[in-house]
Amino acid sequence: MKIVVCKNKEELGQRAAAEGAAAIRRALQRRKHARIIVATGASQFEMLSALVKEELAWHRVTAFHLDEYVGLPITHPASFRLYLWQRFVSRLPVPLAAFHYINGEGDVKAECRRLSRLIREAPIDVAFVGIGENGHLAFNDPPADFKTRQPYIVVTLDEACRRQQVGEGWFPSIQAVPKKAISMSCHQILQAATIICSVPDRRKAEAVRGAVKGPVSPEVPASILQRHRRTFLFLDTESSSLLEG
């Protein structure tokens, strides 16, 4: 794992996007298409804003959605499908080859099977991810399932995760936050050739310390990134504040 500490969120976003874009370009040089994973949440605002400005052959890129709430309509302000359309897909200069959204409104088991089949068709070149306040990776809350080899799974969100969604302003109360989600598994995230992990803000400092300095444990799901040779962890001065010493 390579740790890059930036002076603020804007620099973090720019440097994370540049590193990810470089990895996409290398993949496009090796073959005709690249495949990426795109995350959501407040931690990705600056990175996505910078990524859409990168000069890339986006029409040769296929993207996968990292996670989505079960039962939440796409019209809801907290829908990750809506987020990705507004902050990524619609802002690209040319359309992607494909974007495989997660639909959590129907048969979730069938949706997991559909997405798993698609993502297994070819390797993933770059995964853009974040780390939650409780140390979650995607929506794999503690204790995460490190053993499953299924690419997409249905998970139960813990209270800390749901409170984070309220704290970030996505929902008016914890009662309004769905209790289940479809998430890419930890194992599948680690299959990406390069992982770009963007984690700003002081509220993430404890989770960052656990992920970087603690043992690899399902109790800190993001700690599994220690097992990936090409993970780039982009932090700001606040999120990195507990790593000294």
mmCIF file of C-alpha atoms in Angstrom:
data_model
loop_
_atom_site.group_PDB
_atom_site.id
_atom_site.type_symbol
_atom_site.label_atom_id
_atom_site.label_comp_id
_atom_site.label_asym_id
_atom_site.label_seq_id
_atom_site.Cartn_x
_atom_site.Cartn_y
_atom_site.Cartn_z
ATOM 1 C CA MET A 1 0.000 0.000 0.000
ATOM 2 C CA LYS A 2 1.328 3.427 -0.961
ATOM 3 C CA ILE A 3 0.112 6.304 1.233
ATOM 4 C CA VAL A 4 -0.089 9.797 -0.255
ATOM 5 C CA VAL A 5 -0.869 12.654 2.146
ATOM 6 C CA CYS A 6 -2.232 15.816 0.540
ATOM 7 C CA LYS A 7 -2.675 19.282 2.011
ATOM 8 C CA ASN A 8 -6.455 19.417 1.399
ATOM 9 C CA LYS A 9 -9.383 17.626 -0.237
ATOM 10 C CA GLU A 10 -8.936 19.392 -3.548
ATOM 11 C CA GLU A 11 -5.344 18.229 -3.929
ATOM 12 C CA LEU A 12 -6.368 14.755 -2.779
ATOM 13 C CA GLY A 13 -9.026 14.556 -5.471
ATOM 14 C CA GLN A 14 -6.708 15.772 -8.205
ATOM 15 C CA ARG A 15 -3.853 13.421 -7.314
ATOM 16 C CA ALA A 16 -6.131 10.399 -6.876
ATOM 17 C CA ALA A 17 -7.820 11.071 -10.213
ATOM 18 C CA ALA A 18 -4.469 11.526 -11.966
ATOM 19 C CA GLU A 19 -3.135 8.232 -10.596
ATOM 20 C CA GLY A 20 -6.322 6.417 -11.564
ATOM 21 C CA ALA A 21 -6.371 7.960 -15.025
ATOM 22 C CA ALA A 22 -2.762 6.892 -15.589
ATOM 23 C CA ALA A 23 -3.693 3.309 -14.700
ATOM 24 C CA ILE A 24 -6.635 3.435 -17.124
ATOM 25 C CA ARG A 25 -4.353 4.713 -19.899
ATOM 26 C CA ARG A 26 -1.926 1.865 -19.306
ATOM 27 C CA ALA A 27 -4.780 -0.619 -19.571
ATOM 28 C CA LEU A 28 -5.979 0.970 -22.814
ATOM 29 C CA GLN A 29 -2.480 0.715 -24.255
ATOM 30 C CA ARG A 30 -2.396 -3.009 -23.509
ATOM 31 C CA ARG A 31 -5.760 -3.803 -25.067
ATOM 32 C CA LYS A 32 -8.775 -2.176 -26.678
ATOM 33 C CA HIS A 33 -10.875 -1.714 -23.541
ATOM 34 C CA ALA A 34 -10.460 -0.895 -19.847
ATOM 35 C CA ARG A 35 -12.771 -1.856 -16.974
ATOM 36 C CA ILE A 36 -13.151 0.179 -13.804
ATOM 37 C CA ILE A 37 -15.152 0.308 -10.558
ATOM 38 C CA VAL A 38 -16.575 3.630 -9.358
ATOM 39 C CA ALA A 39 -17.484 4.499 -5.767
ATOM 40 C CA THR A 40 -19.842 7.106 -4.324
ATOM 41 C CA GLY A 41 -20.242 9.128 -1.140
ATOM 42 C CA ALA A 42 -18.876 12.457 0.091
ATOM 43 C CA SER A 43 -15.294 11.146 -0.001
ATOM 44 C CA GLN A 44 -15.436 10.892 -3.792
ATOM 45 C CA PHE A 45 -16.667 14.407 -4.645
ATOM 46 C CA GLU A 46 -13.295 15.976 -5.426
ATOM 47 C CA MET A 47 -11.836 12.864 -7.052
ATOM 48 C CA LEU A 48 -14.753 12.446 -9.456
ATOM 49 C CA SER A 49 -14.769 16.148 -10.272
ATOM 50 C CA ALA A 50 -11.125 15.808 -11.347
ATOM 51 C CA LEU A 51 -11.514 12.402 -13.030
ATOM 52 C CA VAL A 52 -14.168 13.558 -15.524
ATOM 53 C CA LYS A 53 -11.722 16.224 -16.733
ATOM 54 C CA GLU A 54 -8.993 13.700 -17.567
ATOM 55 C CA GLU A 55 -8.372 13.218 -21.284
ATOM 56 C CA LEU A 56 -9.173 9.543 -21.759
ATOM 57 C CA ALA A 57 -10.775 7.355 -24.410
ATOM 58 C CA TRP A 58 -13.863 6.997 -22.242
ATOM 59 C CA HIS A 59 -15.757 5.297 -25.073
ATOM 60 C CA ARG A 60 -13.395 2.343 -24.552
ATOM 61 C CA VAL A 61 -14.077 2.113 -20.802
ATOM 62 C CA THR A 62 -16.671 -0.073 -19.075
ATOM 63 C CA ALA A 63 -17.568 0.857 -15.508
ATOM 64 C CA PHE A 64 -19.147 -1.009 -12.612
ATOM 65 C CA HIS A 65 -21.116 0.377 -9.707
ATOM 66 C CA LEU A 66 -19.702 -0.470 -6.237
ATOM 67 C CA ASP A 67 -22.821 -0.585 -4.056
ATOM 68 C CA GLU A 68 -26.466 0.487 -3.772
ATOM 69 C CA TYR A 69 -29.245 0.485 -1.204
ATOM 70 C CA VAL A 70 -31.954 -2.151 -1.385
ATOM 71 C CA GLY A 71 -35.403 -0.743 -2.093
ATOM 72 C CA LEU A 72 -34.332 2.846 -2.761
ATOM 73 C CA PRO A 73 -35.740 4.351 -5.996
ATOM 74 C CA ILE A 74 -33.355 6.013 -8.415
ATOM 75 C CA THR A 75 -35.228 9.297 -7.884
ATOM 76 C CA HIS A 76 -34.251 9.429 -4.188
ATOM 77 C CA PRO A 77 -31.520 12.025 -3.468
ATOM 78 C CA ALA A 78 -29.424 9.321 -1.742
ATOM 79 C CA SER A 79 -29.593 6.879 -4.661
ATOM 80 C CA PHE A 80 -26.096 5.960 -5.747
ATOM 81 C CA ARG A 81 -27.340 5.404 -9.289
ATOM 82 C CA LEU A 82 -28.501 9.022 -9.319
ATOM 83 C CA TYR A 83 -25.210 10.152 -7.742
ATOM 84 C CA LEU A 84 -23.128 8.370 -10.380
ATOM 85 C CA TRP A 85 -25.210 9.717 -13.217
ATOM 86 C CA GLN A 86 -25.007 13.293 -11.927
ATOM 87 C CA ARG A 87 -21.362 13.329 -10.808
ATOM 88 C CA PHE A 88 -19.705 10.977 -13.288
ATOM 89 C CA VAL A 89 -21.525 9.481 -16.267
ATOM 90 C CA SER A 90 -23.365 12.621 -17.466
ATOM 91 C CA ARG A 91 -20.244 14.784 -17.090
ATOM 92 C CA LEU A 92 -17.972 12.753 -19.345
ATOM 93 C CA PRO A 93 -17.194 14.296 -22.753
ATOM 94 C CA VAL A 94 -18.202 11.073 -24.540
ATOM 95 C CA PRO A 95 -20.350 8.126 -23.423
ATOM 96 C CA LEU A 96 -18.739 5.142 -21.732
ATOM 97 C CA ALA A 97 -18.690 1.809 -23.532
ATOM 98 C CA ALA A 98 -21.062 0.688 -20.749
ATOM 99 C CA PHE A 99 -21.946 1.466 -17.152
ATOM 100 C CA HIS A 100 -23.372 -1.411 -15.145
ATOM 101 C CA TYR A 101 -25.541 0.149 -12.459
ATOM 102 C CA ILE A 102 -26.842 -1.798 -9.452
ATOM 103 C CA ASN A 103 -30.624 -1.927 -9.276
ATOM 104 C CA GLY A 104 -31.701 -2.625 -5.703
ATOM 105 C CA GLU A 105 -35.405 -2.244 -6.336
ATOM 106 C CA GLY A 106 -36.298 -5.720 -7.584
ATOM 107 C CA ASP A 107 -35.074 -9.262 -7.025
ATOM 108 C CA VAL A 108 -31.777 -8.528 -5.285
ATOM 109 C CA LYS A 109 -30.450 -12.085 -5.530
ATOM 110 C CA ALA A 110 -31.070 -12.099 -9.268
ATOM 111 C CA GLU A 111 -29.381 -8.709 -9.532
ATOM 112 C CA CYS A 112 -26.308 -10.028 -7.708
ATOM 113 C CA ARG A 113 -26.146 -12.946 -10.130
ATOM 114 C CA ARG A 114 -26.471 -10.631 -13.150
ATOM 115 C CA LEU A 115 -23.722 -8.285 -12.004
ATOM 116 C CA SER A 116 -21.462 -11.124 -10.901
ATOM 117 C CA ARG A 117 -21.719 -12.694 -14.336
ATOM 118 C CA LEU A 118 -20.826 -9.396 -16.025
ATOM 119 C CA ILE A 119 -17.867 -8.536 -13.822
ATOM 120 C CA ARG A 120 -16.376 -12.008 -14.224
ATOM 121 C CA GLU A 121 -16.194 -11.625 -18.007
ATOM 122 C CA ALA A 122 -12.808 -9.846 -17.903
ATOM 123 C CA PRO A 123 -10.304 -8.420 -15.412
ATOM 124 C CA ILE A 124 -10.848 -5.103 -13.627
ATOM 125 C CA ASP A 125 -8.103 -2.554 -14.213
ATOM 126 C CA VAL A 126 -8.876 0.144 -11.643
ATOM 127 C CA ALA A 127 -11.152 0.293 -8.592
ATOM 128 C CA PHE A 128 -11.955 3.710 -7.128
ATOM 129 C CA VAL A 129 -13.027 3.224 -3.502
ATOM 130 C CA GLY A 130 -13.250 4.958 -0.116
ATOM 131 C CA ILE A 131 -13.283 3.971 3.553
ATOM 132 C CA GLY A 132 -16.252 4.467 5.862
ATOM 133 C CA GLU A 133 -16.198 5.918 9.366
ATOM 134 C CA ASN A 134 -16.627 2.380 10.722
ATOM 135 C CA GLY A 135 -13.844 1.075 8.497
ATOM 136 C CA HIS A 136 -16.185 -0.335 5.889
ATOM 137 C CA LEU A 137 -15.059 -1.007 2.327
ATOM 138 C CA ALA A 138 -17.919 -0.503 -0.108
ATOM 139 C CA PHE A 139 -20.910 -1.505 2.067
ATOM 140 C CA ASN A 140 -19.030 -4.352 3.716
ATOM 141 C CA ASP A 141 -19.577 -3.310 7.329
ATOM 142 C CA PRO A 142 -17.775 -4.986 10.242
ATOM 143 C CA PRO A 143 -17.529 -7.878 10.639
ATOM 144 C CA ALA A 144 -17.077 -8.183 6.876
ATOM 145 C CA ASP A 145 -17.227 -11.439 4.998
ATOM 146 C CA PHE A 146 -13.640 -11.973 3.820
ATOM 147 C CA LYS A 147 -14.338 -15.554 2.749
ATOM 148 C CA THR A 148 -17.037 -15.173 0.104
ATOM 149 C CA ARG A 149 -15.882 -15.312 -3.498
ATOM 150 C CA GLN A 150 -19.157 -14.002 -4.876
ATOM 151 C CA PRO A 151 -18.536 -10.662 -6.613
ATOM 152 C CA TYR A 152 -21.788 -9.056 -5.437
ATOM 153 C CA ILE A 153 -23.600 -9.825 -2.180
ATOM 154 C CA VAL A 154 -26.560 -8.587 -0.140
ATOM 155 C CA VAL A 155 -25.387 -7.054 3.142
ATOM 156 C CA THR A 156 -26.960 -5.674 6.319
ATOM 157 C CA LEU A 157 -25.827 -2.161 7.196
ATOM 158 C CA ASP A 158 -24.773 -1.559 10.779
ATOM 159 C CA GLU A 159 -25.897 1.427 12.841
ATOM 160 C CA ALA A 160 -22.593 3.298 12.497
ATOM 161 C CA CYS A 161 -22.780 3.097 8.719
ATOM 162 C CA ARG A 162 -26.389 4.257 8.685
ATOM 163 C CA ARG A 163 -25.588 7.156 11.023
ATOM 164 C CA GLN A 164 -22.796 8.224 8.689
ATOM 165 C CA GLN A 165 -25.310 8.519 5.856
ATOM 166 C CA VAL A 166 -27.448 10.797 8.032
ATOM 167 C CA GLY A 167 -24.399 12.816 9.110
ATOM 168 C CA GLU A 168 -23.407 13.402 5.478
ATOM 169 C CA GLY A 169 -26.894 14.721 4.749
ATOM 170 C CA TRP A 170 -28.201 11.958 2.501
ATOM 171 C CA PHE A 171 -31.143 11.091 4.804
ATOM 172 C CA PRO A 172 -33.159 13.109 7.362
ATOM 173 C CA SER A 173 -32.987 10.410 10.070
ATOM 174 C CA ILE A 174 -31.531 6.968 10.744
ATOM 175 C CA GLN A 175 -35.020 5.518 10.404
ATOM 176 C CA ALA A 176 -35.036 6.658 6.774
ATOM 177 C CA VAL A 177 -31.794 4.849 5.901
ATOM 178 C CA PRO A 178 -32.326 1.393 4.355
ATOM 179 C CA LYS A 179 -31.060 -1.510 6.419
ATOM 180 C CA LYS A 180 -29.809 -3.564 3.483
ATOM 181 C CA ALA A 181 -27.726 -2.983 0.389
ATOM 182 C CA ILE A 182 -26.130 -4.765 -2.549
ATOM 183 C CA SER A 183 -22.357 -4.458 -2.274
ATOM 184 C CA MET A 184 -19.328 -5.603 -4.180
ATOM 185 C CA SER A 185 -17.513 -8.075 -1.928
ATOM 186 C CA CYS A 186 -14.089 -7.398 -0.430
ATOM 187 C CA HIS A 187 -12.645 -10.274 -2.452
ATOM 188 C CA GLN A 188 -13.906 -8.796 -5.716
ATOM 189 C CA ILE A 189 -12.485 -5.349 -4.931
ATOM 190 C CA LEU A 190 -9.064 -6.931 -4.419
ATOM 191 C CA GLN A 191 -9.200 -8.415 -7.925
ATOM 192 C CA ALA A 192 -8.631 -4.966 -9.440
ATOM 193 C CA ALA A 193 -5.109 -4.464 -10.781
ATOM 194 C CA THR A 194 -4.935 -0.997 -9.185
ATOM 195 C CA ILE A 195 -6.973 0.360 -6.273
ATOM 196 C CA ILE A 196 -7.350 4.113 -5.778
ATOM 197 C CA CYS A 197 -8.667 4.790 -2.270
ATOM 198 C CA SER A 198 -9.679 8.392 -1.474
ATOM 199 C CA VAL A 199 -10.289 9.225 2.196
ATOM 200 C CA PRO A 200 -10.536 12.871 3.318
ATOM 201 C CA ASP A 201 -11.786 14.377 6.622
ATOM 202 C CA ARG A 202 -10.974 14.110 10.318
ATOM 203 C CA ARG A 203 -13.989 11.876 10.966
ATOM 204 C CA LYS A 204 -12.252 9.126 8.978
ATOM 205 C CA ALA A 205 -8.937 9.313 10.894
ATOM 206 C CA GLU A 206 -9.677 6.451 13.289
ATOM 207 C CA ALA A 207 -10.814 4.192 10.460
ATOM 208 C CA VAL A 208 -7.697 5.067 8.441
ATOM 209 C CA ARG A 209 -5.439 4.196 11.368
ATOM 210 C CA GLY A 210 -7.190 0.853 11.809
ATOM 211 C CA ALA A 211 -6.967 0.085 8.101
ATOM 212 C CA VAL A 212 -3.282 0.984 7.819
ATOM 213 C CA LYS A 213 -1.725 0.152 11.190
ATOM 214 C CA GLY A 214 -4.003 -2.492 12.646
ATOM 215 C CA PRO A 215 -4.098 -6.187 11.823
ATOM 216 C CA VAL A 216 -6.029 -7.381 8.794
ATOM 217 C CA SER A 217 -9.396 -8.141 10.342
ATOM 218 C CA PRO A 218 -13.078 -8.371 9.332
ATOM 219 C CA GLU A 219 -13.682 -5.938 12.204
ATOM 220 C CA VAL A 220 -11.922 -3.278 10.096
ATOM 221 C CA PRO A 221 -12.940 -4.293 6.574
ATOM 222 C CA ALA A 222 -10.676 -1.772 4.821
ATOM 223 C CA SER A 223 -7.648 -3.372 6.475
ATOM 224 C CA ILE A 224 -7.828 -6.022 3.758
ATOM 225 C CA LEU A 225 -6.312 -3.422 1.416
ATOM 226 C CA GLN A 226 -2.992 -4.204 3.122
ATOM 227 C CA ARG A 227 -3.003 -7.444 1.109
ATOM 228 C CA HIS A 228 -3.167 -5.642 -2.241
ATOM 229 C CA ARG A 229 0.164 -4.702 -3.817
ATOM 230 C CA ARG A 230 -1.081 -1.755 -5.887
ATOM 231 C CA THR A 231 -3.329 0.140 -3.509
ATOM 232 C CA PHE A 232 -2.832 3.910 -3.437
ATOM 233 C CA LEU A 233 -4.330 5.487 -0.320
ATOM 234 C CA PHE A 234 -4.892 9.229 -0.740
ATOM 235 C CA LEU A 235 -5.390 11.149 2.506
ATOM 236 C CA ASP A 236 -5.535 14.777 3.596
ATOM 237 C CA THR A 237 -3.879 16.212 6.698
ATOM 238 C CA GLU A 238 -6.994 15.528 8.765
ATOM 239 C CA SER A 239 -7.668 11.919 7.779
ATOM 240 C CA SER A 240 -3.978 11.090 8.200
ATOM 241 C CA SER A 241 -3.681 12.792 11.585
ATOM 242 C CA LEU A 242 -3.550 9.566 13.626
ATOM 243 C CA LEU A 243 -0.878 7.834 11.537
ATOM 244 C CA GLU A 244 2.118 9.640 13.026
ATOM 245 C CA GLY A 245 4.457 7.637 15.260
#
